[in-house]
mmCIF file with all atom_site columns, C-alpha atoms in Angstrom:
data_model
loop_
_atom_site.group_PDB
_atom_site.id
_atom_site.type_symbol
_atom_site.label_atom_id
_atom_site.label_alt_id
_atom_site.label_comp_id
_atom_site.label_asym_id
_atom_site.label_entity_id
_atom_site.label_seq_id
_atom_site.pdbx_PDB_ins_code
_atom_site.Cartn_x
_atom_site.Cartn_y
_atom_site.Cartn_z
_atom_site.occupancy
_atom_site.B_iso_or_equiv
_atom_site.pdbx_formal_charge
_atom_site.auth_seq_id
_atom_site.auth_comp_id
_atom_site.auth_asym_id
_atom_site.auth_atom_id
_atom_site.pdbx_PDB_model_num
ATOM 1   C CA . UNK A 1 1   ? -0.254 -0.582  0.695   1.00 0.00 ? 777 UNK A CA 1
ATOM 2   C CA . UNK A 1 2   ? 2.077  3.437   -0.798  1.00 0.00 ? 778 UNK A CA 1
ATOM 3   C CA . UNK A 1 3   ? 1.800  6.647   1.343   1.00 0.00 ? 779 UNK A CA 1
ATOM 4   C CA . UNK A 1 4   ? -0.929 8.667   0.384   1.00 0.00 ? 780 UNK A CA 1
ATOM 5   C CA . UNK A 1 5   ? -0.617 12.378  0.645   1.00 0.00 ? 781 UNK A CA 1
ATOM 6   C CA . UNK A 1 6   ? -2.284 12.429  4.202   1.00 0.00 ? 782 UNK A CA 1
ATOM 7   C CA . UNK A 1 7   ? 0.278  9.915   6.088   1.00 0.00 ? 783 UNK A CA 1
ATOM 8   C CA . UNK A 1 8   ? 2.625  11.425  7.628   1.00 0.00 ? 784 UNK A CA 1
ATOM 9   C CA . UNK A 1 9   ? 5.677  8.374   7.967   1.00 0.00 ? 785 UNK A CA 1
ATOM 10  C CA . UNK A 1 10  ? 7.695  8.473   10.572  1.00 0.00 ? 786 UNK A CA 1
ATOM 11  C CA . UNK A 1 11  ? 11.040 9.494   9.291   1.00 0.00 ? 787 UNK A CA 1
ATOM 12  C CA . UNK A 1 12  ? 13.014 8.261   11.982  1.00 0.00 ? 788 UNK A CA 1
ATOM 13  C CA . UNK A 1 13  ? 12.307 5.013   12.308  1.00 0.00 ? 789 UNK A CA 1
ATOM 14  C CA . UNK A 1 14  ? 14.111 4.416   9.013   1.00 0.00 ? 790 UNK A CA 1
ATOM 15  C CA . UNK A 1 15  ? 17.198 3.242   9.477   1.00 0.00 ? 791 UNK A CA 1
ATOM 16  C CA . UNK A 1 16  ? 15.738 0.709   12.150  1.00 0.00 ? 792 UNK A CA 1
ATOM 17  C CA . UNK A 1 17  ? 13.301 -1.074  9.334   1.00 0.00 ? 793 UNK A CA 1
ATOM 18  C CA . UNK A 1 18  ? 17.196 -1.554  7.316   1.00 0.00 ? 794 UNK A CA 1
ATOM 19  C CA . UNK A 1 19  ? 17.846 -3.140  10.449  1.00 0.00 ? 795 UNK A CA 1
ATOM 20  C CA . UNK A 1 20  ? 15.155 -5.373  9.767   1.00 0.00 ? 796 UNK A CA 1
ATOM 21  C CA . UNK A 1 21  ? 15.447 -5.468  6.231   1.00 0.00 ? 797 UNK A CA 1
ATOM 22  C CA . UNK A 1 22  ? 19.137 -6.902  6.444   1.00 0.00 ? 798 UNK A CA 1
ATOM 23  C CA . UNK A 1 23  ? 18.634 -9.081  9.488   1.00 0.00 ? 799 UNK A CA 1
ATOM 24  C CA . UNK A 1 24  ? 15.873 -11.274 7.298   1.00 0.00 ? 800 UNK A CA 1
ATOM 25  C CA . UNK A 1 25  ? 13.310 -10.854 10.131  1.00 0.00 ? 801 UNK A CA 1
ATOM 26  C CA . UNK A 1 26  ? 11.725 -7.758  7.029   1.00 0.00 ? 802 UNK A CA 1
ATOM 27  C CA . UNK A 1 27  ? 11.641 -10.447 4.628   1.00 0.00 ? 803 UNK A CA 1
ATOM 28  C CA . UNK A 1 28  ? 8.371  -11.429 2.865   1.00 0.00 ? 804 UNK A CA 1
ATOM 29  C CA . UNK A 1 29  ? 6.101  -13.659 3.657   1.00 0.00 ? 805 UNK A CA 1
ATOM 30  C CA . UNK A 1 30  ? 5.603  -16.196 0.764   1.00 0.00 ? 806 UNK A CA 1
ATOM 31  C CA . UNK A 1 31  ? 2.659  -15.314 -0.494  1.00 0.00 ? 807 UNK A CA 1
ATOM 32  C CA . UNK A 1 32  ? 3.754  -11.416 -0.684  1.00 0.00 ? 808 UNK A CA 1
ATOM 33  C CA . UNK A 1 33  ? 6.421  -13.721 -2.612  1.00 0.00 ? 809 UNK A CA 1
ATOM 34  C CA . UNK A 1 34  ? 4.245  -14.697 -5.501  1.00 0.00 ? 810 UNK A CA 1
ATOM 35  C CA . UNK A 1 35  ? 2.614  -11.776 -6.355  1.00 0.00 ? 811 UNK A CA 1
ATOM 36  C CA . UNK A 1 36  ? 5.654  -10.046 -6.462  1.00 0.00 ? 812 UNK A CA 1
ATOM 37  C CA . UNK A 1 37  ? 7.244  -12.097 -8.547  1.00 0.00 ? 813 UNK A CA 1
ATOM 38  C CA . UNK A 1 38  ? 4.826  -12.485 -11.070 1.00 0.00 ? 814 UNK A CA 1
ATOM 39  C CA . UNK A 1 39  ? 4.698  -9.132  -11.523 1.00 0.00 ? 815 UNK A CA 1
ATOM 40  C CA . UNK A 1 40  ? 8.298  -8.916  -11.891 1.00 0.00 ? 816 UNK A CA 1
ATOM 41  C CA . UNK A 1 41  ? 8.274  -11.451 -14.559 1.00 0.00 ? 817 UNK A CA 1
ATOM 42  C CA . UNK A 1 42  ? 5.344  -9.587  -16.253 1.00 0.00 ? 818 UNK A CA 1
ATOM 43  C CA . UNK A 1 43  ? 6.906  -6.539  -16.474 1.00 0.00 ? 819 UNK A CA 1
ATOM 44  C CA . UNK A 1 44  ? 9.346  -7.629  -17.536 1.00 0.00 ? 820 UNK A CA 1
ATOM 45  C CA . UNK A 1 45  ? 8.281  -10.264 -20.671 1.00 0.00 ? 821 UNK A CA 1
ATOM 46  C CA . UNK A 1 46  ? 6.356  -6.930  -21.837 1.00 0.00 ? 822 UNK A CA 1
ATOM 47  C CA . UNK A 1 47  ? 9.497  -3.942  -21.536 1.00 0.00 ? 823 UNK A CA 1
ATOM 48  C CA . UNK A 1 48  ? 10.138 -4.577  -24.903 1.00 0.00 ? 824 UNK A CA 1
ATOM 49  C CA . UNK A 1 49  ? 7.732  -3.840  -26.197 1.00 0.00 ? 825 UNK A CA 1
ATOM 50  C CA . UNK A 1 50  ? 6.947  -0.697  -24.497 1.00 0.00 ? 826 UNK A CA 1
ATOM 51  C CA . UNK A 1 51  ? 10.053 0.733   -27.656 1.00 0.00 ? 827 UNK A CA 1
ATOM 52  C CA . UNK A 1 52  ? 7.762  0.642   -30.404 1.00 0.00 ? 828 UNK A CA 1
ATOM 53  C CA . UNK A 1 53  ? 6.157  3.638   -30.951 1.00 0.00 ? 829 UNK A CA 1
ATOM 54  C CA . UNK A 1 54  ? 1.901  3.034   -30.526 1.00 0.00 ? 830 UNK A CA 1
ATOM 55  C CA . UNK A 1 55  ? 2.756  1.648   -26.632 1.00 0.00 ? 831 UNK A CA 1
ATOM 56  C CA . UNK A 1 56  ? 1.712  4.305   -24.688 1.00 0.00 ? 832 UNK A CA 1
ATOM 57  C CA . UNK A 1 57  ? -1.310 3.072   -22.731 1.00 0.00 ? 833 UNK A CA 1
ATOM 58  C CA . UNK A 1 58  ? 1.601  -0.691  -22.189 1.00 0.00 ? 834 UNK A CA 1
ATOM 59  C CA . UNK A 1 59  ? 4.214  1.443   -20.437 1.00 0.00 ? 835 UNK A CA 1
ATOM 60  C CA . UNK A 1 60  ? 1.039  2.917   -18.234 1.00 0.00 ? 836 UNK A CA 1
ATOM 61  C CA . UNK A 1 61  ? 0.175  -0.328  -17.437 1.00 0.00 ? 837 UNK A CA 1
ATOM 62  C CA . UNK A 1 62  ? 3.577  -1.265  -16.410 1.00 0.00 ? 838 UNK A CA 1
ATOM 63  C CA . UNK A 1 63  ? 4.249  1.151   -14.624 1.00 0.00 ? 839 UNK A CA 1
ATOM 64  C CA . UNK A 1 64  ? 1.520  0.900   -12.284 1.00 0.00 ? 840 UNK A CA 1
ATOM 65  C CA . UNK A 1 65  ? 2.865  -3.116  -12.047 1.00 0.00 ? 841 UNK A CA 1
ATOM 66  C CA . UNK A 1 66  ? 6.063  -1.732  -11.220 1.00 0.00 ? 842 UNK A CA 1
ATOM 67  C CA . UNK A 1 67  ? 4.238  0.985   -8.355  1.00 0.00 ? 843 UNK A CA 1
ATOM 68  C CA . UNK A 1 68  ? 2.627  -2.376  -8.023  1.00 0.00 ? 844 UNK A CA 1
ATOM 69  C CA . UNK A 1 69  ? 6.079  -4.158  -6.856  1.00 0.00 ? 845 UNK A CA 1
ATOM 70  C CA . UNK A 1 70  ? 7.206  -0.890  -4.595  1.00 0.00 ? 846 UNK A CA 1
ATOM 71  C CA . UNK A 1 71  ? 4.369  -1.379  -2.898  1.00 0.00 ? 847 UNK A CA 1
ATOM 72  C CA . UNK A 1 72  ? 5.487  -5.218  -1.821  1.00 0.00 ? 848 UNK A CA 1
ATOM 73  C CA . UNK A 1 73  ? 8.041  -3.070  -1.092  1.00 0.00 ? 849 UNK A CA 1
ATOM 74  C CA . UNK A 1 74  ? 10.935 -4.734  -3.665  1.00 0.00 ? 850 UNK A CA 1
ATOM 75  C CA . UNK A 1 75  ? 13.593 -2.780  -4.739  1.00 0.00 ? 851 UNK A CA 1
ATOM 76  C CA . UNK A 1 76  ? 13.196 -5.149  -8.115  1.00 0.00 ? 852 UNK A CA 1
ATOM 77  C CA . UNK A 1 77  ? 10.570 -1.682  -9.318  1.00 0.00 ? 853 UNK A CA 1
ATOM 78  C CA . UNK A 1 78  ? 14.145 0.296   -8.824  1.00 0.00 ? 854 UNK A CA 1
ATOM 79  C CA . UNK A 1 79  ? 14.961 -0.025  -12.410 1.00 0.00 ? 855 UNK A CA 1
ATOM 80  C CA . UNK A 1 80  ? 11.291 -0.238  -13.579 1.00 0.00 ? 856 UNK A CA 1
ATOM 81  C CA . UNK A 1 81  ? 10.051 3.745   -12.344 1.00 0.00 ? 857 UNK A CA 1
ATOM 82  C CA . UNK A 1 82  ? 14.228 4.604   -13.347 1.00 0.00 ? 858 UNK A CA 1
ATOM 83  C CA . UNK A 1 83  ? 13.107 4.059   -16.415 1.00 0.00 ? 859 UNK A CA 1
ATOM 84  C CA . UNK A 1 84  ? 9.538  5.085   -17.537 1.00 0.00 ? 860 UNK A CA 1
ATOM 85  C CA . UNK A 1 85  ? 10.463 9.154   -14.789 1.00 0.00 ? 861 UNK A CA 1
ATOM 86  C CA . UNK A 1 86  ? 11.674 10.658  -18.442 1.00 0.00 ? 862 UNK A CA 1
ATOM 87  C CA . UNK A 1 87  ? 7.455  10.649  -19.210 1.00 0.00 ? 863 UNK A CA 1
ATOM 88  C CA . UNK A 1 88  ? 5.867  13.812  -17.426 1.00 0.00 ? 864 UNK A CA 1
ATOM 89  C CA . UNK A 1 89  ? 3.048  12.336  -17.390 1.00 0.00 ? 865 UNK A CA 1
ATOM 90  C CA . UNK A 1 90  ? 4.341  9.665   -14.677 1.00 0.00 ? 866 UNK A CA 1
ATOM 91  C CA . UNK A 1 91  ? 6.446  12.001  -12.731 1.00 0.00 ? 867 UNK A CA 1
ATOM 92  C CA . UNK A 1 92  ? 3.636  11.818  -9.123  1.00 0.00 ? 868 UNK A CA 1
ATOM 93  C CA . UNK A 1 93  ? 3.172  8.356   -9.585  1.00 0.00 ? 869 UNK A CA 1
ATOM 94  C CA . UNK A 1 94  ? 6.925  7.787   -9.569  1.00 0.00 ? 870 UNK A CA 1
ATOM 95  C CA . UNK A 1 95  ? 7.321  10.205  -7.169  1.00 0.00 ? 871 UNK A CA 1
ATOM 96  C CA . UNK A 1 96  ? 5.271  8.274   -4.972  1.00 0.00 ? 872 UNK A CA 1
ATOM 97  C CA . UNK A 1 97  ? 6.298  4.662   -5.565  1.00 0.00 ? 873 UNK A CA 1
ATOM 98  C CA . UNK A 1 98  ? 9.947  5.594   -4.669  1.00 0.00 ? 874 UNK A CA 1
ATOM 99  C CA . UNK A 1 99  ? 8.803  7.182   -1.241  1.00 0.00 ? 875 UNK A CA 1
ATOM 100 C CA . UNK A 1 100 ? 7.271  4.556   -0.614  1.00 0.00 ? 876 UNK A CA 1
ATOM 101 C CA . UNK A 1 101 ? 10.146 2.666   -1.143  1.00 0.00 ? 877 UNK A CA 1
ATOM 102 C CA . UNK A 1 102 ? 12.443 5.145   1.591   1.00 0.00 ? 878 UNK A CA 1
ATOM 103 C CA . UNK A 1 103 ? 10.289 5.565   3.615   1.00 0.00 ? 879 UNK A CA 1
ATOM 104 C CA . UNK A 1 104 ? 10.092 1.627   4.244   1.00 0.00 ? 880 UNK A CA 1
ATOM 105 C CA . UNK A 1 105 ? 13.543 1.173   4.654   1.00 0.00 ? 881 UNK A CA 1
ATOM 106 C CA . UNK A 1 106 ? 14.789 0.547   1.571   1.00 0.00 ? 882 UNK A CA 1
ATOM 107 C CA . UNK A 1 107 ? 18.085 2.281   0.315   1.00 0.00 ? 883 UNK A CA 1
ATOM 108 C CA . UNK A 1 108 ? 17.424 4.419   -3.001  1.00 0.00 ? 884 UNK A CA 1
ATOM 109 C CA . UNK A 1 109 ? 20.683 5.073   -4.986  1.00 0.00 ? 885 UNK A CA 1
ATOM 110 C CA . UNK A 1 110 ? 20.744 8.409   -4.834  1.00 0.00 ? 886 UNK A CA 1
ATOM 111 C CA . UNK A 1 111 ? 22.635 9.883   -8.047  1.00 0.00 ? 887 UNK A CA 1
ATOM 112 C CA . UNK A 1 112 ? 19.560 8.198   -10.192 1.00 0.00 ? 888 UNK A CA 1
ATOM 113 C CA . UNK A 1 113 ? 16.929 8.565   -8.148  1.00 0.00 ? 889 UNK A CA 1
ATOM 114 C CA . UNK A 1 114 ? 17.980 12.350  -8.820  1.00 0.00 ? 890 UNK A CA 1
ATOM 115 C CA . UNK A 1 115 ? 17.592 12.653  -11.769 1.00 0.00 ? 891 UNK A CA 1
ATOM 116 C CA . UNK A 1 116 ? 14.448 11.283  -12.581 1.00 0.00 ? 892 UNK A CA 1
ATOM 117 C CA . UNK A 1 117 ? 12.715 13.898  -9.810  1.00 0.00 ? 893 UNK A CA 1
ATOM 118 C CA . UNK A 1 118 ? 14.729 17.067  -10.360 1.00 0.00 ? 894 UNK A CA 1
ATOM 119 C CA . UNK A 1 119 ? 11.986 18.111  -12.686 1.00 0.00 ? 895 UNK A CA 1
ATOM 120 C CA . UNK A 1 120 ? 8.950  17.198  -10.770 1.00 0.00 ? 896 UNK A CA 1
ATOM 121 C CA . UNK A 1 121 ? 10.785 18.739  -7.957  1.00 0.00 ? 897 UNK A CA 1
ATOM 122 C CA . UNK A 1 122 ? 11.854 21.924  -9.975  1.00 0.00 ? 898 UNK A CA 1
ATOM 123 C CA . UNK A 1 123 ? 8.271  22.718  -10.516 1.00 0.00 ? 899 UNK A CA 1
ATOM 124 C CA . UNK A 1 124 ? 6.490  22.032  -7.787  1.00 0.00 ? 900 UNK A CA 1
ATOM 125 C CA . UNK A 1 125 ? 8.790  24.318  -5.642  1.00 0.00 ? 901 UNK A CA 1
ATOM 126 C CA . UNK A 1 126 ? 7.377  27.300  -7.503  1.00 0.00 ? 902 UNK A CA 1
ATOM 127 C CA . UNK A 1 127 ? 5.212  30.297  -5.216  1.00 0.00 ? 903 UNK A CA 1
ATOM 128 C CA . UNK A 1 128 ? 1.490  27.932  -5.665  1.00 0.00 ? 904 UNK A CA 1
ATOM 129 C CA . UNK A 1 129 ? -1.151 30.155  -5.169  1.00 0.00 ? 905 UNK A CA 1
ATOM 130 C CA . UNK A 1 130 ? -4.810 29.260  -3.316  1.00 0.00 ? 906 UNK A CA 1
ATOM 131 C CA . UNK A 1 131 ? -4.472 26.121  -1.455  1.00 0.00 ? 907 UNK A CA 1
ATOM 132 C CA . UNK A 1 132 ? -3.370 24.866  -5.069  1.00 0.00 ? 908 UNK A CA 1
ATOM 133 C CA . UNK A 1 133 ? 0.177  24.364  -3.180  1.00 0.00 ? 909 UNK A CA 1
ATOM 134 C CA . UNK A 1 134 ? 1.806  20.459  -3.637  1.00 0.00 ? 910 UNK A CA 1
ATOM 135 C CA . UNK A 1 135 ? 4.678  21.785  -0.906  1.00 0.00 ? 911 UNK A CA 1
ATOM 136 C CA . UNK A 1 136 ? 3.972  17.914  0.717   1.00 0.00 ? 912 UNK A CA 1
ATOM 137 C CA . UNK A 1 137 ? 5.110  15.585  -3.097  1.00 0.00 ? 913 UNK A CA 1
ATOM 138 C CA . UNK A 1 138 ? 8.290  17.966  -3.078  1.00 0.00 ? 914 UNK A CA 1
ATOM 139 C CA . UNK A 1 139 ? 9.159  17.151  0.437   1.00 0.00 ? 915 UNK A CA 1
ATOM 140 C CA . UNK A 1 140 ? 8.672  14.085  0.038   1.00 0.00 ? 916 UNK A CA 1
ATOM 141 C CA . UNK A 1 141 ? 10.173 14.058  -3.324  1.00 0.00 ? 917 UNK A CA 1
ATOM 142 C CA . UNK A 1 142 ? 13.534 15.274  -0.727  1.00 0.00 ? 918 UNK A CA 1
ATOM 143 C CA . UNK A 1 143 ? 13.200 13.122  1.705   1.00 0.00 ? 919 UNK A CA 1
ATOM 144 C CA . UNK A 1 144 ? 13.829 9.894   -0.870  1.00 0.00 ? 920 UNK A CA 1
ATOM 145 C CA . UNK A 1 145 ? 17.109 11.893  -1.182  1.00 0.00 ? 921 UNK A CA 1
ATOM 146 C CA . UNK A 1 146 ? 18.189 12.691  1.973   1.00 0.00 ? 922 UNK A CA 1
ATOM 147 C CA . UNK A 1 147 ? 17.943 9.021   3.136   1.00 0.00 ? 923 UNK A CA 1
ATOM 148 C CA . UNK A 1 148 ? 19.815 7.347   -0.587  1.00 0.00 ? 924 UNK A CA 1
ATOM 149 C CA . UNK A 1 149 ? 22.666 6.477   -0.055  1.00 0.00 ? 925 UNK A CA 1
ATOM 150 C CA . UNK A 1 150 ? 23.960 9.589   -0.732  1.00 0.00 ? 926 UNK A CA 1
ATOM 151 C CA . UNK A 1 151 ? 22.031 12.204  1.696   1.00 0.00 ? 927 UNK A CA 1
ATOM 152 C CA . UNK A 1 152 ? 24.948 14.868  0.803   1.00 0.00 ? 928 UNK A CA 1
ATOM 153 C CA . UNK A 1 153 ? 22.597 15.212  -2.404  1.00 0.00 ? 929 UNK A CA 1
ATOM 154 C CA . UNK A 1 154 ? 19.095 15.317  -0.837  1.00 0.00 ? 930 UNK A CA 1
ATOM 155 C CA . UNK A 1 155 ? 21.254 17.700  1.718   1.00 0.00 ? 931 UNK A CA 1
ATOM 156 C CA . UNK A 1 156 ? 22.463 20.255  -1.813  1.00 0.00 ? 932 UNK A CA 1
ATOM 157 C CA . UNK A 1 157 ? 19.307 19.970  -3.114  1.00 0.00 ? 933 UNK A CA 1
ATOM 158 C CA . UNK A 1 158 ? 17.277 21.478  -0.024  1.00 0.00 ? 934 UNK A CA 1
ATOM 159 C CA . UNK A 1 159 ? 19.511 24.462  -0.193  1.00 0.00 ? 935 UNK A CA 1
ATOM 160 C CA . UNK A 1 160 ? 18.473 25.632  -3.201  1.00 0.00 ? 936 UNK A CA 1
ATOM 161 C CA . UNK A 1 161 ? 14.388 25.339  -2.404  1.00 0.00 ? 937 UNK A CA 1
ATOM 162 C CA . UNK A 1 162 ? 13.697 29.352  -2.843  1.00 0.00 ? 938 UNK A CA 1
ATOM 163 C CA . UNK A 1 163 ? 13.557 32.008  -0.377  1.00 0.00 ? 939 UNK A CA 1
ATOM 164 C CA . UNK A 1 164 ? 9.990  31.546  -0.075  1.00 0.00 ? 940 UNK A CA 1
ATOM 165 C CA . UNK A 1 165 ? 10.323 28.351  0.632   1.00 0.00 ? 941 UNK A CA 1
ATOM 166 C CA . UNK A 1 166 ? 13.033 28.045  3.314   1.00 0.00 ? 942 UNK A CA 1
ATOM 167 C CA . UNK A 1 167 ? 11.831 31.048  5.048   1.00 0.00 ? 943 UNK A CA 1
ATOM 168 C CA . UNK A 1 168 ? 7.419  29.911  5.861   1.00 0.00 ? 944 UNK A CA 1
ATOM 169 C CA . UNK A 1 169 ? 5.957  27.521  7.441   1.00 0.00 ? 945 UNK A CA 1
ATOM 170 C CA . UNK A 1 170 ? 7.258  24.921  4.817   1.00 0.00 ? 946 UNK A CA 1
ATOM 171 C CA . UNK A 1 171 ? 11.023 24.768  6.526   1.00 0.00 ? 947 UNK A CA 1
ATOM 172 C CA . UNK A 1 172 ? 8.813  22.791  8.944   1.00 0.00 ? 948 UNK A CA 1
ATOM 173 C CA . UNK A 1 173 ? 9.264  19.589  7.062   1.00 0.00 ? 949 UNK A CA 1
ATOM 174 C CA . UNK A 1 174 ? 12.433 20.250  5.378   1.00 0.00 ? 950 UNK A CA 1
ATOM 175 C CA . UNK A 1 175 ? 13.254 20.468  9.886   1.00 0.00 ? 951 UNK A CA 1
ATOM 176 C CA . UNK A 1 176 ? 11.702 17.206  10.075  1.00 0.00 ? 952 UNK A CA 1
ATOM 177 C CA . UNK A 1 177 ? 13.915 15.192  7.501   1.00 0.00 ? 953 UNK A CA 1
ATOM 178 C CA . UNK A 1 178 ? 17.060 16.886  9.062   1.00 0.00 ? 954 UNK A CA 1
ATOM 179 C CA . UNK A 1 179 ? 16.320 16.022  11.934  1.00 0.00 ? 955 UNK A CA 1
ATOM 180 C CA . UNK A 1 180 ? 15.658 13.115  11.294  1.00 0.00 ? 956 UNK A CA 1
ATOM 181 C CA . UNK A 1 181 ? 18.990 12.058  9.472   1.00 0.00 ? 957 UNK A CA 1
ATOM 182 C CA . UNK A 1 182 ? 21.996 10.574  10.811  1.00 0.00 ? 958 UNK A CA 1
ATOM 183 C CA . UNK A 1 183 ? 23.926 12.227  7.891   1.00 0.00 ? 959 UNK A CA 1
ATOM 184 C CA . UNK A 1 184 ? 26.553 14.424  9.043   1.00 0.00 ? 960 UNK A CA 1
ATOM 185 C CA . UNK A 1 185 ? 25.988 16.704  6.344   1.00 0.00 ? 961 UNK A CA 1
ATOM 186 C CA . UNK A 1 186 ? 21.849 16.860  7.586   1.00 0.00 ? 962 UNK A CA 1
ATOM 187 C CA . UNK A 1 187 ? 23.603 18.600  11.196  1.00 0.00 ? 963 UNK A CA 1
ATOM 188 C CA . UNK A 1 188 ? 25.458 20.525  9.449   1.00 0.00 ? 964 UNK A CA 1
ATOM 189 C CA . UNK A 1 189 ? 22.780 22.257  7.674   1.00 0.00 ? 965 UNK A CA 1
ATOM 190 C CA . UNK A 1 190 ? 20.144 22.507  10.768  1.00 0.00 ? 966 UNK A CA 1
ATOM 191 C CA . UNK A 1 191 ? 22.869 24.623  12.293  1.00 0.00 ? 967 UNK A CA 1
ATOM 192 C CA . UNK A 1 192 ? 23.197 26.365  9.573   1.00 0.00 ? 968 UNK A CA 1
ATOM 193 C CA . UNK A 1 193 ? 19.337 26.317  9.582   1.00 0.00 ? 969 UNK A CA 1
ATOM 194 C CA . UNK A 1 194 ? 19.242 28.255  12.877  1.00 0.00 ? 970 UNK A CA 1
ATOM 195 C CA . UNK A 1 195 ? 20.945 31.243  12.600  1.00 0.00 ? 971 UNK A CA 1
ATOM 196 C CA . UNK A 1 196 ? 18.516 32.284  9.548   1.00 0.00 ? 972 UNK A CA 1
ATOM 197 C CA . UNK A 1 197 ? 16.049 34.720  12.129  1.00 0.00 ? 973 UNK A CA 1
ATOM 198 C CA . UNK A 1 198 ? 13.314 34.186  9.557   1.00 0.00 ? 974 UNK A CA 1
ATOM 199 C CA . UNK A 1 199 ? 13.311 30.512  10.433  1.00 0.00 ? 975 UNK A CA 1
ATOM 200 C CA . UNK A 1 200 ? 13.482 30.962  14.196  1.00 0.00 ? 976 UNK A CA 1
ATOM 201 C CA . UNK A 1 201 ? 11.010 33.414  14.576  1.00 0.00 ? 977 UNK A CA 1
ATOM 202 C CA . UNK A 1 202 ? 8.774  30.577  12.737  1.00 0.00 ? 978 UNK A CA 1
ATOM 203 C CA . UNK A 1 203 ? 9.681  27.522  13.958  1.00 0.00 ? 979 UNK A CA 1
ATOM 204 C CA . UNK A 1 204 ? 10.921 27.637  16.657  1.00 0.00 ? 980 UNK A CA 1
ATOM 205 C CA . UNK A 1 205 ? 9.207  24.287  18.203  1.00 0.00 ? 981 UNK A CA 1
ATOM 206 C CA . UNK A 1 206 ? 9.970  22.800  15.487  1.00 0.00 ? 982 UNK A CA 1
ATOM 207 C CA . UNK A 1 207 ? 14.144 23.582  15.205  1.00 0.00 ? 983 UNK A CA 1
ATOM 208 C CA . UNK A 1 208 ? 14.236 22.999  18.558  1.00 0.00 ? 984 UNK A CA 1
ATOM 209 C CA . UNK A 1 209 ? 13.185 19.568  18.538  1.00 0.00 ? 985 UNK A CA 1
ATOM 210 C CA . UNK A 1 210 ? 14.653 18.617  15.414  1.00 0.00 ? 986 UNK A CA 1
#
């Protein structure tokens, strides 16, 4: 089951989930493995046909299958999600699938995932008027990068957020991410944010908790 916009994952628990996965106690049960294997095999079988010019419907169906595979916390979904990431129409589902994998303790490859998500992040970090602000999905994407195998990529991308995001209540999600991340670069950025008066004034409670 993929995370929905109203759900708040516990980022501080990601490292514990990874430890569980490494010890083998978090492995799929036989029934789920059977379903995951079936999905993987179906994707593998039909994937070559997506190279045809008229394969839009098939590509959409295979992306649905890849996100379903991610729903099983299966790392075999990662290359499929990366392959389909160049299609802007798939951006929301791919971002959601990567975030689900991250929140479930899967360690994603930072560099290719950052490249896959950059256009999507850049689009939704812009100012948004009215109630149609999708900042939450930007925060989810930044979490994916920050908890990847290269956390510095996430830290550097946070540094490049526009000022209207940094110096507003939007920074609260970022403080939460940085506070949960074990990477030393994340702690360094938290210290830098602590020197920005606007962040302290708007978010002092969150900064103290982080």
